[in-house]
Amino acid sequence: MSGSRAAGLSGRHTDVIIIGAGVLGCFLARSLRRYDLSVRVLEMADDVCTGISRGGSGIIYAGYDMKPGTRKARMTTEACIAFPELCRTLSVRYRNTGSLVVSFGENADRSLTDKLERGKKNGVPGLRLLSRRETLAMEPLLSPAVSGALYAPGTCTVDPWELGIAAYENALANGAEFVFKRNAEHVQRTSEGFTVTASGQEYGCRILVNCAGTAAGNVHELVSDPSVRIQTAAADYIVLEDDAGPAVSHVIFHETEDGSKGLTLIPTAHGNMMIGQTEREMNGPGNPTDSGGIARLQELCREVVPGLPADQILRTFAVSRPNPYTVMRSGDTWVPAGKSHFDFSILEEDGFFSLIGIKTPGLTCSNALAEDLTGRILAALGEVAENPDFDPVRKPPVTVHVLSAEERNALIRKDPAYGRIVCMCRDISEGEIRDAVRRGARSLSGIKYRTGAMMGNCQGSRCMQRIMDLLL
Ligand SMILES: Cc1cc2nc3c(=O)[nH]c(=O)nc-3n(C[C@H](O)[C@H](O)[C@H](O)COP(=O)(O)OP(=O)(O)OC[C@H]3O[C@@H](n4cnc5c(N)ncnc54)[C@H](O)[C@@H]3O)c2cc1C
């Protein structure tokens, strides 16, 4: 298999090539197809969203944390307000949980007041400080030692990969081309733009965009010496069992007294609880979960939310964090010239655009960043017509367990595969697994992230073999 899922493009030259099909690459491909531009995405993996966009907290931030006046503050606030509409357009599940930043002492109380002021300047709607009594009324599982909270009603949660897959499917439906198993390893500037060599194949383009996540520094070096480089750190998370018992209903951010990394409690879009996240050095190839970090998260849970069953662990996972630094040369090496960048780093040089180390809240701002980049690309290209056929709406995939009994029966009459349940934990049918394969899943994890099968309490031990048979 070439790995290409082309949609009507011919030849090897396109207007734009995007390297990397994470959530940013997928949203950018979709956004560019609003215009009369041919777009090709080269991705080294066999699917979309296999990098940072697969993990993370899945929180859509309200925007009170960011320094007023920055691009990040503006984008985050606007993106959070626009998020429900984006999810409706793309048929993506989300939960408008709201969030509480909780404090347990004077230092953290002051920090909450600062965040309130910042949030007001950033235009975040509905922010307010809550008393201890109001906080406990909203979240009775919190420790009675809580002193108060900052409430942000707009905060949402989403499964990050679901958002990325939706953007991919809509970009594909609108004519973007995605070529998988293509590792961009060489770039040459030409009179027409660029030639990218990826896994031995050559692809030409006028505009080249680097959306390579943690590898964005390396990809930038294929074109020029980057002034910004990524140092990778890591984060650990706990996912609780589906039926773990009492849970919080808001995203809870724990503001610590000493400014150290606190706890984040996330009621996920599909209904269970996630506990995050540590901040640590990478611990070798594959970056396995750090057991000490997991124990620390559980210990913090016992202090902050003693009623939460933090020992009912379904699974743990670790994610890489890309921290972008401005660098300078020191002999043969590059050294950081200051602190890790706070704002989004978008580098631009003569038809080449680089998103380097887009960290939190890159998921929240994925569509906004894509629209921002689209504007820059249009400016670089000169006059470009709109695409009159662009349709922003994505048809929702069939999800049997949300249907009424009548709808379910009607569907099963049409196709009995929707009546054969494969994943008992999450109630996923054979029909949905087959749909996932038609929608682009090439592996067990492709099916898992498209349907939710194998994500329940048995983690696939009862259904994996049957799903493998359906994949063949
Ligand atoms: C621990 C953690 C928690 C986070 N939580 C949140 C949150 O709650 N809310 C929020 O808004 N944001 C959050 N973020 C930020 C958000 O997840 C990221 O900003 C976003 O996912 C970045 O997407 P991306 O497309 O840049 O990267 P990726 O998803 O990593 O995609 C990059 C892609 O490029 C491909 N690639 C790399 N090199 C090459 C090459 N040479 N050729 C071809 N393909 C290549 C990779 O295979 C990969 O698919 C979090 C980030 C971290 C690390």
Short mmCIF file of C-alpha atoms and ligand atoms in Angstrom, two decimals:
data_model
loop_
_atom_site.label_atom_id
_atom_site.label_comp_id
_atom_site.label_asym_id
_atom_site.label_seq_id
_atom_site.Cartn_x
_atom_site.Cartn_y
_atom_site.Cartn_z
CA MET A 1 0.00 0.00 0.00
CA SER A 2 1.38 3.42 -0.88
CA GLY A 3 -0.27 4.84 2.18
CA SER A 4 -1.87 7.59 0.06
CA ARG A 5 -5.51 8.49 0.60
CA ALA A 6 -5.66 11.00 -2.23
CA ALA A 7 -8.76 12.99 -3.02
CA GLY A 8 -8.53 13.99 -6.65
CA LEU A 9 -4.97 15.33 -6.76
CA SER A 10 -2.62 14.30 -9.50
CA GLY A 11 1.11 14.64 -9.95
CA ARG A 12 3.63 15.26 -7.23
CA HIS A 13 3.42 19.09 -7.03
CA THR A 14 0.93 20.83 -4.76
CA ASP A 15 0.47 24.39 -3.56
CA VAL A 16 1.09 23.42 0.06
CA ILE A 17 2.78 20.53 1.85
CA ILE A 18 2.22 20.09 5.57
CA ILE A 19 4.66 17.85 7.44
CA GLY A 20 2.85 16.14 10.32
CA ALA A 21 -0.76 14.99 10.73
CA GLY A 22 -1.32 15.80 14.40
CA VAL A 23 -4.25 17.94 15.40
CA LEU A 24 -2.49 21.05 14.01
CA GLY A 25 -1.65 19.53 10.62
CA CYS A 26 -5.20 18.20 10.26
CA PHE A 27 -6.85 21.52 11.14
CA LEU A 28 -4.48 23.39 8.85
CA ALA A 29 -5.26 21.06 5.91
CA ARG A 30 -8.98 21.63 6.55
CA SER A 31 -8.62 25.39 6.85
CA LEU A 32 -6.53 25.69 3.65
CA ARG A 33 -9.15 23.80 1.67
CA ARG A 34 -11.53 26.72 2.19
CA TYR A 35 -9.44 28.18 -0.66
CA ASP A 36 -8.50 27.03 -4.11
CA LEU A 37 -5.26 25.45 -2.94
CA SER A 38 -4.03 21.89 -3.39
CA VAL A 39 -2.89 20.54 -0.03
CA ARG A 40 -0.86 17.44 0.79
CA VAL A 41 -0.03 16.22 4.29
CA LEU A 42 2.99 13.95 4.75
CA GLU A 43 2.85 11.87 7.93
CA MET A 44 5.48 9.38 9.04
CA ALA A 45 3.03 7.21 11.04
CA ASP A 46 0.24 5.11 9.52
CA ASP A 47 -2.52 7.28 10.96
CA VAL A 48 -3.35 10.77 12.17
CA CYS A 49 -2.87 11.96 15.77
CA THR A 50 -0.36 9.38 16.91
CA GLY A 51 1.95 12.00 18.54
CA ILE A 52 1.26 14.51 21.33
CA SER A 53 -2.29 14.96 20.02
CA ARG A 54 -3.16 11.45 21.16
CA GLY A 55 -2.43 12.12 24.82
CA GLY A 56 -2.67 15.20 26.96
CA SER A 57 -5.42 16.42 29.22
CA GLY A 58 -8.07 17.18 26.59
CA ILE A 59 -9.01 20.43 28.33
CA ILE A 60 -10.34 23.39 26.37
CA TYR A 61 -8.93 26.23 28.43
CA ALA A 62 -10.97 29.34 29.17
CA GLY A 63 -8.04 31.81 28.82
CA TYR A 64 -7.51 33.33 32.30
CA ASP A 65 -4.00 31.88 32.66
CA MET A 66 -2.37 33.75 29.81
CA LYS A 67 -0.59 37.08 29.90
CA PRO A 68 -2.98 39.76 28.58
CA GLY A 69 -2.11 41.09 25.15
CA THR A 70 -0.39 37.92 23.92
CA ARG A 71 -1.47 35.95 20.87
CA LYS A 72 -1.98 32.96 23.13
CA ALA A 73 -4.37 34.86 25.43
CA ARG A 74 -6.46 36.18 22.54
CA MET A 75 -6.58 32.86 20.70
CA THR A 76 -7.40 30.79 23.79
CA THR A 77 -10.25 33.01 24.96
CA GLU A 78 -11.79 33.18 21.48
CA ALA A 79 -11.25 29.47 20.79
CA CYS A 80 -12.92 28.42 24.04
CA ILE A 81 -15.99 30.56 23.30
CA ALA A 82 -16.16 29.15 19.75
CA PHE A 83 -15.49 25.53 20.78
CA PRO A 84 -19.08 24.23 21.18
CA GLU A 85 -19.93 25.47 17.69
CA LEU A 86 -16.78 23.88 16.23
CA CYS A 87 -17.74 20.56 17.86
CA ARG A 88 -21.28 20.77 16.49
CA THR A 89 -19.92 21.45 12.99
CA LEU A 90 -17.52 18.52 13.18
CA SER A 91 -19.81 16.19 15.19
CA VAL A 92 -17.31 15.81 18.02
CA ARG A 93 -18.36 14.90 21.57
CA TYR A 94 -17.35 17.40 24.23
CA ARG A 95 -18.36 18.22 27.81
CA ASN A 96 -18.86 21.77 29.00
CA THR A 97 -17.79 20.93 32.55
CA GLY A 98 -16.60 24.38 33.65
CA SER A 99 -13.48 24.45 35.83
CA LEU A 100 -12.45 25.31 39.38
CA VAL A 101 -8.94 26.41 40.30
CA VAL A 102 -8.90 25.42 43.97
CA SER A 103 -6.70 26.89 46.69
CA PHE A 104 -5.73 25.74 50.16
CA GLY A 105 -3.92 28.79 51.57
CA GLU A 106 -3.05 32.47 51.29
CA ASN A 107 -0.48 32.23 48.50
CA ALA A 108 -2.81 30.25 46.27
CA ASP A 109 -5.70 32.61 47.13
CA ARG A 110 -3.60 35.52 45.84
CA SER A 111 -2.81 33.60 42.70
CA LEU A 112 -6.54 33.05 42.10
CA THR A 113 -7.16 36.80 42.39
CA ASP A 114 -4.36 37.41 39.84
CA LYS A 115 -5.92 34.89 37.47
CA LEU A 116 -9.31 36.57 37.86
CA GLU A 117 -7.79 39.94 36.94
CA ARG A 118 -5.92 38.44 33.99
CA GLY A 119 -9.04 36.61 32.84
CA LYS A 120 -11.09 39.82 32.96
CA LYS A 121 -8.46 41.63 30.85
CA ASN A 122 -8.50 38.72 28.38
CA GLY A 123 -12.31 38.92 28.12
CA VAL A 124 -13.03 35.48 29.62
CA PRO A 125 -16.80 35.35 30.28
CA GLY A 126 -18.41 34.34 33.59
CA LEU A 127 -15.25 34.15 35.75
CA ARG A 128 -15.80 34.52 39.50
CA LEU A 129 -14.20 33.72 42.83
CA LEU A 130 -16.08 31.25 45.03
CA SER A 131 -16.09 31.05 48.82
CA ARG A 132 -15.16 27.81 50.60
CA ARG A 133 -18.85 27.01 51.10
CA GLU A 134 -19.72 27.63 47.43
CA THR A 135 -16.72 25.55 46.31
CA LEU A 136 -17.71 22.57 48.46
CA ALA A 137 -21.33 22.87 47.32
CA MET A 138 -20.14 22.55 43.71
CA GLU A 139 -17.62 19.78 44.44
CA PRO A 140 -18.40 17.90 47.68
CA LEU A 141 -15.51 15.44 47.14
CA LEU A 142 -12.94 18.20 47.71
CA SER A 143 -11.13 18.30 51.04
CA PRO A 144 -12.93 20.50 53.61
CA ALA A 145 -9.57 22.29 53.97
CA VAL A 146 -10.19 24.05 50.61
CA SER A 147 -10.22 27.82 51.01
CA GLY A 148 -11.93 28.83 47.76
CA ALA A 149 -11.87 28.57 43.99
CA LEU A 150 -11.84 30.47 40.73
CA TYR A 151 -14.78 29.31 38.63
CA ALA A 152 -14.64 29.43 34.81
CA PRO A 153 -17.92 28.21 33.31
CA GLY A 154 -16.61 27.99 29.72
CA THR A 155 -13.99 25.25 30.23
CA CYS A 156 -14.73 22.07 28.26
CA THR A 157 -13.20 18.63 27.83
CA VAL A 158 -12.80 16.65 24.62
CA ASP A 159 -11.00 13.49 23.56
CA PRO A 160 -8.07 15.13 21.72
CA TRP A 161 -7.71 12.39 19.12
CA GLU A 162 -11.44 12.58 18.33
CA LEU A 163 -11.08 16.28 17.49
CA GLY A 164 -8.03 15.57 15.30
CA ILE A 165 -9.70 12.66 13.51
CA ALA A 166 -12.77 14.84 12.82
CA ALA A 167 -10.60 17.60 11.33
CA TYR A 168 -8.77 14.98 9.23
CA GLU A 169 -11.99 13.46 7.89
CA ASN A 170 -13.39 16.87 7.02
CA ALA A 171 -10.11 17.95 5.36
CA LEU A 172 -10.10 14.70 3.37
CA ALA A 173 -13.76 15.14 2.35
CA ASN A 174 -12.85 18.62 1.12
CA GLY A 175 -10.03 17.36 -1.10
CA ALA A 176 -6.87 17.51 1.03
CA GLU A 177 -4.51 14.59 0.45
CA PHE A 178 -2.91 12.66 3.31
CA VAL A 179 0.07 10.42 2.58
CA PHE A 180 0.99 8.11 5.45
CA LYS A 181 4.26 6.30 6.21
CA ARG A 182 6.17 9.24 4.73
CA ASN A 183 9.02 10.42 6.90
CA ALA A 184 10.18 13.83 5.63
CA GLU A 185 13.95 13.51 5.71
CA HIS A 186 15.25 16.02 3.17
CA VAL A 187 14.10 19.41 1.85
CA GLN A 188 15.53 21.35 -1.06
CA ARG A 189 14.57 24.88 -2.06
CA THR A 190 13.71 25.13 -5.79
CA SER A 191 12.73 27.93 -8.15
CA GLU A 192 9.08 26.95 -7.59
CA GLY A 193 9.30 26.47 -3.83
CA PHE A 194 10.46 23.24 -2.22
CA THR A 195 11.06 19.58 -2.94
CA VAL A 196 10.51 17.33 0.06
CA THR A 197 11.95 13.83 0.07
CA ALA A 198 9.91 11.59 2.33
CA SER A 199 10.59 7.85 2.66
CA GLY A 200 12.33 7.88 -0.73
CA GLN A 201 9.55 9.75 -2.61
CA GLU A 202 9.83 13.34 -3.85
CA TYR A 203 7.02 15.87 -3.45
CA GLY A 204 7.11 19.46 -4.72
CA CYS A 205 5.23 22.46 -3.32
CA ARG A 206 5.13 26.26 -3.29
CA ILE A 207 4.60 26.56 0.48
CA LEU A 208 5.98 24.20 3.12
CA VAL A 209 4.57 23.99 6.66
CA ASN A 210 6.22 22.22 9.55
CA CYS A 211 3.66 20.78 12.01
CA ALA A 212 5.91 17.99 13.25
CA GLY A 213 5.18 18.25 16.99
CA THR A 214 8.15 17.21 19.15
CA ALA A 215 10.20 16.70 15.93
CA ALA A 216 9.50 20.24 14.64
CA GLY A 217 13.02 21.40 15.53
CA ASN A 218 14.56 18.59 13.45
CA VAL A 219 12.22 19.24 10.52
CA HIS A 220 13.04 22.96 10.66
CA GLU A 221 16.73 22.08 10.36
CA LEU A 222 15.98 20.43 7.00
CA VAL A 223 15.39 23.97 5.70
CA SER A 224 17.51 26.26 7.88
CA ASP A 225 19.08 26.63 11.31
CA PRO A 226 16.18 27.16 13.67
CA SER A 227 16.36 29.99 16.19
CA VAL A 228 14.00 27.96 18.36
CA ARG A 229 14.56 24.36 19.41
CA ILE A 230 12.64 21.88 21.44
CA GLN A 231 13.73 20.23 24.64
CA THR A 232 11.45 17.36 25.46
CA ALA A 233 10.10 16.69 28.94
CA ALA A 234 7.36 14.29 29.99
CA ALA A 235 4.04 14.01 31.83
CA ASP A 236 2.30 11.04 33.50
CA TYR A 237 -1.44 10.49 33.80
CA ILE A 238 -3.84 8.09 35.52
CA VAL A 239 -7.14 7.00 33.94
CA LEU A 240 -9.69 5.65 36.43
CA GLU A 241 -11.95 2.67 35.72
CA ASP A 242 -15.22 3.42 33.93
CA ASP A 243 -17.26 2.58 37.06
CA ALA A 244 -14.77 3.84 39.64
CA GLY A 245 -17.47 5.53 41.73
CA PRO A 246 -17.74 9.13 42.94
CA ALA A 247 -16.20 11.65 40.57
CA VAL A 248 -15.88 15.41 40.30
CA SER A 249 -18.02 17.14 37.70
CA HIS A 250 -15.76 20.13 36.90
CA VAL A 251 -12.18 20.18 35.69
CA ILE A 252 -10.24 20.83 38.91
CA PHE A 253 -6.89 22.62 38.84
CA HIS A 254 -5.05 22.50 42.13
CA GLU A 255 -3.13 25.73 42.81
CA THR A 256 -0.38 24.77 45.27
CA GLU A 257 0.92 27.01 48.04
CA ASP A 258 4.57 26.70 46.97
CA GLY A 259 3.96 27.12 43.21
CA SER A 260 4.89 23.48 42.46
CA LYS A 261 2.94 21.41 39.93
CA GLY A 262 -0.50 20.64 41.37
CA LEU A 263 -3.09 18.11 40.47
CA THR A 264 -5.48 18.31 37.50
CA LEU A 265 -8.70 16.29 37.63
CA ILE A 266 -10.42 15.81 34.30
CA PRO A 267 -13.93 14.44 33.79
CA THR A 268 -13.33 13.14 30.25
CA ALA A 269 -15.68 13.66 27.33
CA HIS A 270 -16.55 9.97 27.29
CA GLY A 271 -17.42 9.84 30.98
CA ASN A 272 -14.57 8.56 33.18
CA MET A 273 -11.98 10.45 35.22
CA MET A 274 -8.39 11.25 34.39
CA ILE A 275 -5.82 12.48 36.88
CA GLY A 276 -2.84 14.47 35.73
CA GLN A 277 -0.09 15.32 35.45
CA THR A 278 3.50 15.11 36.52
CA GLU A 279 6.27 17.22 35.02
CA ARG A 280 9.56 15.37 34.69
CA GLU A 281 12.54 14.57 32.51
CA MET A 282 12.13 11.96 29.76
CA ASN A 283 13.14 8.54 31.05
CA GLY A 284 14.58 6.87 28.00
CA PRO A 285 13.29 5.30 24.79
CA GLY A 286 9.52 4.92 24.71
CA ASN A 287 9.24 7.24 27.74
CA PRO A 288 7.49 4.69 30.02
CA THR A 289 5.19 5.90 32.79
CA ASP A 290 7.04 6.85 35.95
CA SER A 291 5.75 4.81 38.91
CA GLY A 292 7.03 7.40 41.42
CA GLY A 293 5.09 10.09 39.58
CA ILE A 294 1.91 8.00 39.61
CA ALA A 295 2.27 7.43 43.36
CA ARG A 296 2.75 11.21 43.84
CA LEU A 297 -0.47 11.91 41.89
CA GLN A 298 -2.36 9.46 44.10
CA GLU A 299 -0.90 11.05 47.23
CA LEU A 300 -2.00 14.52 46.06
CA CYS A 301 -5.47 13.12 45.35
CA ARG A 302 -5.75 11.89 48.93
CA GLU A 303 -4.97 15.46 50.12
CA VAL A 304 -7.08 17.43 47.65
CA VAL A 305 -10.03 15.11 46.86
CA PRO A 306 -10.03 12.41 49.55
CA GLY A 307 -13.37 11.07 48.28
CA LEU A 308 -12.03 10.22 44.81
CA PRO A 309 -11.19 6.51 44.33
CA ALA A 310 -7.69 7.22 42.96
CA ASP A 311 -6.59 3.61 43.45
CA GLN A 312 -9.15 2.25 40.95
CA ILE A 313 -6.74 2.65 38.05
CA LEU A 314 -7.74 1.49 34.58
CA ARG A 315 -4.41 2.46 33.05
CA THR A 316 -1.59 4.98 33.22
CA PHE A 317 0.20 6.69 30.35
CA ALA A 318 3.01 9.15 29.68
CA VAL A 319 3.18 11.93 27.07
CA SER A 320 6.14 13.94 25.73
CA ARG A 321 6.10 17.69 26.33
CA PRO A 322 7.79 19.87 23.71
CA ASN A 323 9.36 22.90 25.40
CA PRO A 324 10.54 25.48 22.85
CA TYR A 325 13.67 27.53 23.64
CA THR A 326 15.41 30.30 21.75
CA VAL A 327 18.91 28.94 21.23
CA MET A 328 22.39 30.22 20.48
CA ARG A 329 25.48 28.43 19.31
CA SER A 330 28.12 27.40 21.80
CA GLY A 331 30.94 25.68 19.92
CA ASP A 332 29.39 22.75 18.07
CA THR A 333 26.17 22.71 20.04
CA TRP A 334 23.13 24.85 20.66
CA VAL A 335 22.27 26.05 24.14
CA PRO A 336 19.05 27.64 25.42
CA ALA A 337 19.35 31.43 25.50
CA GLY A 338 16.62 31.93 28.08
CA LYS A 339 13.49 30.44 29.55
CA SER A 340 11.13 28.13 27.63
CA HIS A 341 8.85 30.16 25.29
CA PHE A 342 5.51 31.08 26.73
CA ASP A 343 3.79 32.22 23.53
CA PHE A 344 3.21 30.06 20.45
CA SER A 345 6.33 30.02 18.23
CA ILE A 346 5.42 30.50 14.58
CA LEU A 347 8.54 30.98 12.45
CA GLU A 348 8.20 32.23 8.89
CA GLU A 349 10.89 32.47 6.21
CA ASP A 350 10.21 32.84 2.50
CA GLY A 351 7.43 30.31 1.93
CA PHE A 352 8.40 28.09 4.87
CA PHE A 353 6.27 28.16 8.03
CA SER A 354 7.20 26.36 11.22
CA LEU A 355 5.13 25.68 14.31
CA ILE A 356 7.81 24.84 16.86
CA GLY A 357 6.89 23.41 20.23
CA ILE A 358 3.22 24.28 20.30
CA LYS A 359 2.45 23.31 23.84
CA THR A 360 -0.64 23.78 26.00
CA PRO A 361 -3.15 25.04 24.97
CA GLY A 362 -2.32 23.93 21.42
CA LEU A 363 -5.35 21.65 21.35
CA THR A 364 -7.69 24.47 22.41
CA CYS A 365 -6.17 26.73 19.75
CA SER A 366 -5.73 24.12 17.00
CA ASN A 367 -8.42 25.61 14.75
CA ALA A 368 -7.42 29.19 15.62
CA LEU A 369 -3.74 28.47 14.85
CA ALA A 370 -4.78 26.86 11.56
CA GLU A 371 -6.80 29.94 10.60
CA ASP A 372 -3.92 32.23 11.60
CA LEU A 373 -1.47 30.23 9.48
CA THR A 374 -3.91 30.13 6.57
CA GLY A 375 -3.98 33.94 6.62
CA ARG A 376 -0.15 34.06 6.53
CA ILE A 377 -0.02 31.53 3.68
CA LEU A 378 -2.60 33.43 1.64
CA ALA A 379 -0.58 36.61 2.18
CA ALA A 380 2.56 34.83 0.95
CA LEU A 381 0.83 33.44 -2.15
CA GLY A 382 -0.95 36.61 -3.26
CA GLU A 383 -4.43 36.31 -4.74
CA VAL A 384 -6.16 32.98 -4.01
CA ALA A 385 -9.83 32.33 -4.77
CA GLU A 386 -12.19 30.78 -2.23
CA ASN A 387 -13.22 27.17 -2.73
CA PRO A 388 -16.97 27.33 -3.48
CA ASP A 389 -17.36 23.59 -2.75
CA PHE A 390 -15.88 23.72 0.76
CA ASP A 391 -18.24 22.12 3.29
CA PRO A 392 -17.16 22.59 6.93
CA VAL A 393 -19.66 20.03 8.23
CA ARG A 394 -18.57 16.49 9.03
CA LYS A 395 -21.15 13.73 8.93
CA PRO A 396 -21.16 12.00 12.34
CA PRO A 397 -20.05 8.37 12.42
CA VAL A 398 -22.67 5.88 13.66
CA THR A 399 -22.50 5.42 17.46
CA VAL A 400 -24.89 2.63 18.31
CA HIS A 401 -25.03 3.07 22.08
CA VAL A 402 -26.36 6.64 21.86
CA LEU A 403 -29.31 5.61 19.65
CA SER A 404 -32.85 5.03 20.93
CA ALA A 405 -34.15 1.44 20.84
CA GLU A 406 -36.20 2.24 17.70
CA GLU A 407 -33.24 3.85 15.90
CA ARG A 408 -31.02 0.95 16.87
CA ASN A 409 -33.50 -1.64 15.63
CA ALA A 410 -34.00 0.21 12.32
CA LEU A 411 -30.21 0.31 11.83
CA ILE A 412 -29.81 -3.40 12.64
CA ARG A 413 -32.57 -4.27 10.16
CA LYS A 414 -30.56 -2.45 7.47
CA ASP A 415 -27.22 -3.96 8.54
CA PRO A 416 -27.16 -6.76 11.16
CA ALA A 417 -23.45 -5.99 11.88
CA TYR A 418 -24.65 -3.07 14.07
CA GLY A 419 -26.43 -5.62 16.27
CA ARG A 420 -23.34 -7.77 16.89
CA ILE A 421 -21.60 -6.23 19.92
CA VAL A 422 -17.85 -6.76 19.86
CA CYS A 423 -16.61 -4.55 22.72
CA MET A 424 -18.82 -5.42 25.70
CA CYS A 425 -17.30 -2.79 28.02
CA ARG A 426 -18.14 0.17 25.76
CA ASP A 427 -21.03 -1.41 23.78
CA ILE A 428 -19.33 -1.11 20.37
CA SER A 429 -20.71 -3.13 17.47
CA GLU A 430 -19.09 -4.92 14.57
CA GLY A 431 -20.72 -2.35 12.24
CA GLU A 432 -18.86 0.50 13.99
CA ILE A 433 -15.54 -1.39 13.73
CA ARG A 434 -16.12 -1.89 10.00
CA ASP A 435 -16.98 1.84 9.67
CA ALA A 436 -13.71 2.71 11.43
CA VAL A 437 -11.75 0.66 8.89
CA ARG A 438 -13.63 2.44 6.05
CA ARG A 439 -12.81 5.77 7.76
CA GLY A 440 -9.08 5.03 7.68
CA ALA A 441 -8.16 2.81 10.66
CA ARG A 442 -5.26 0.55 9.69
CA SER A 443 -4.37 -0.87 13.09
CA LEU A 444 -5.86 -1.85 16.44
CA SER A 445 -5.07 1.57 17.84
CA GLY A 446 -6.68 3.22 14.79
CA ILE A 447 -9.88 1.32 15.66
CA LYS A 448 -9.52 2.05 19.36
CA TYR A 449 -9.26 5.82 18.88
CA ARG A 450 -12.09 5.95 16.30
CA THR A 451 -14.62 3.81 18.18
CA GLY A 452 -13.59 3.58 21.85
CA ALA A 453 -13.41 -0.23 21.57
CA MET A 454 -10.69 -1.73 23.83
CA MET A 455 -10.69 1.40 26.03
CA GLY A 456 -13.10 0.05 28.64
CA ASN A 457 -12.44 -1.86 31.85
CA CYS A 458 -11.07 -5.04 30.16
CA GLN A 459 -8.68 -2.95 27.97
CA GLY A 460 -9.39 -5.22 25.00
CA SER A 461 -8.71 -8.59 26.60
CA ARG A 462 -12.18 -9.84 25.58
CA CYS A 463 -12.51 -8.26 22.11
CA MET A 464 -9.05 -7.69 20.67
CA GLN A 465 -8.84 -11.00 18.79
CA ARG A 466 -12.21 -10.45 17.15
CA ILE A 467 -11.23 -6.91 16.17
CA MET A 468 -7.98 -8.21 14.68
CA ASP A 469 -10.00 -10.66 12.57
CA LEU A 470 -12.18 -7.76 11.33
CA LEU A 471 -9.06 -5.75 10.39
CA LEU A 472 -7.65 -8.51 8.17
C1 LIG B 1 1.23 16.60 28.56
C2 LIG B 1 0.47 17.52 27.65
C3 LIG B 1 -0.83 17.89 27.96
C4 LIG B 1 -1.53 18.75 27.13
N1 LIG B 1 -2.81 19.09 27.46
C5 LIG B 1 -3.46 20.00 26.71
C6 LIG B 1 -4.79 20.40 27.05
O1 LIG B 1 -5.39 19.91 27.99
N2 LIG B 1 -5.38 21.36 26.29
C7 LIG B 1 -4.74 21.95 25.24
O2 LIG B 1 -5.31 22.84 24.64
N3 LIG B 1 -3.51 21.54 24.85
C8 LIG B 1 -2.87 20.59 25.56
N4 LIG B 1 -1.62 20.18 25.19
C9 LIG B 1 -1.03 20.72 23.96
C10 LIG B 1 -1.52 19.96 22.73
O3 LIG B 1 -1.70 18.60 23.02
C11 LIG B 1 -0.49 20.13 21.62
O4 LIG B 1 -0.23 21.50 21.44
C12 LIG B 1 -0.97 19.56 20.29
O5 LIG B 1 -1.45 18.25 20.42
C13 LIG B 1 0.19 19.59 19.33
O6 LIG B 1 -0.20 18.99 18.13
P1 LIG B 1 0.80 18.84 16.93
O7 LIG B 1 -0.02 18.53 15.74
O8 LIG B 1 1.73 20.00 16.90
O9 LIG B 1 1.78 17.63 17.36
P2 LIG B 1 1.63 16.05 17.19
O10 LIG B 1 0.31 15.58 17.57
O11 LIG B 1 2.79 15.45 17.91
O12 LIG B 1 1.79 15.82 15.62
C14 LIG B 1 3.02 15.89 14.96
C15 LIG B 1 3.02 14.85 13.85
O13 LIG B 1 4.17 15.03 13.05
C16 LIG B 1 4.62 13.75 12.62
N5 LIG B 1 6.00 13.89 12.22
C17 LIG B 1 7.07 14.21 13.00
N6 LIG B 1 8.19 14.25 12.24
C18 LIG B 1 7.83 13.96 10.97
C19 LIG B 1 8.54 13.83 9.75
N7 LIG B 1 9.86 14.05 9.68
N8 LIG B 1 7.84 13.48 8.64
C20 LIG B 1 6.51 13.25 8.68
N9 LIG B 1 5.80 13.36 9.82
C21 LIG B 1 6.44 13.71 10.95
C22 LIG B 1 4.42 12.89 13.87
O14 LIG B 1 4.38 11.52 13.53
C23 LIG B 1 3.10 13.42 14.39
O15 LIG B 1 2.00 12.69 13.89
C24 LIG B 1 -0.92 19.27 25.98
C25 LIG B 1 0.39 18.89 25.65
C26 LIG B 1 1.08 18.02 26.47
C27 LIG B 1 2.46 17.62 26.10
#
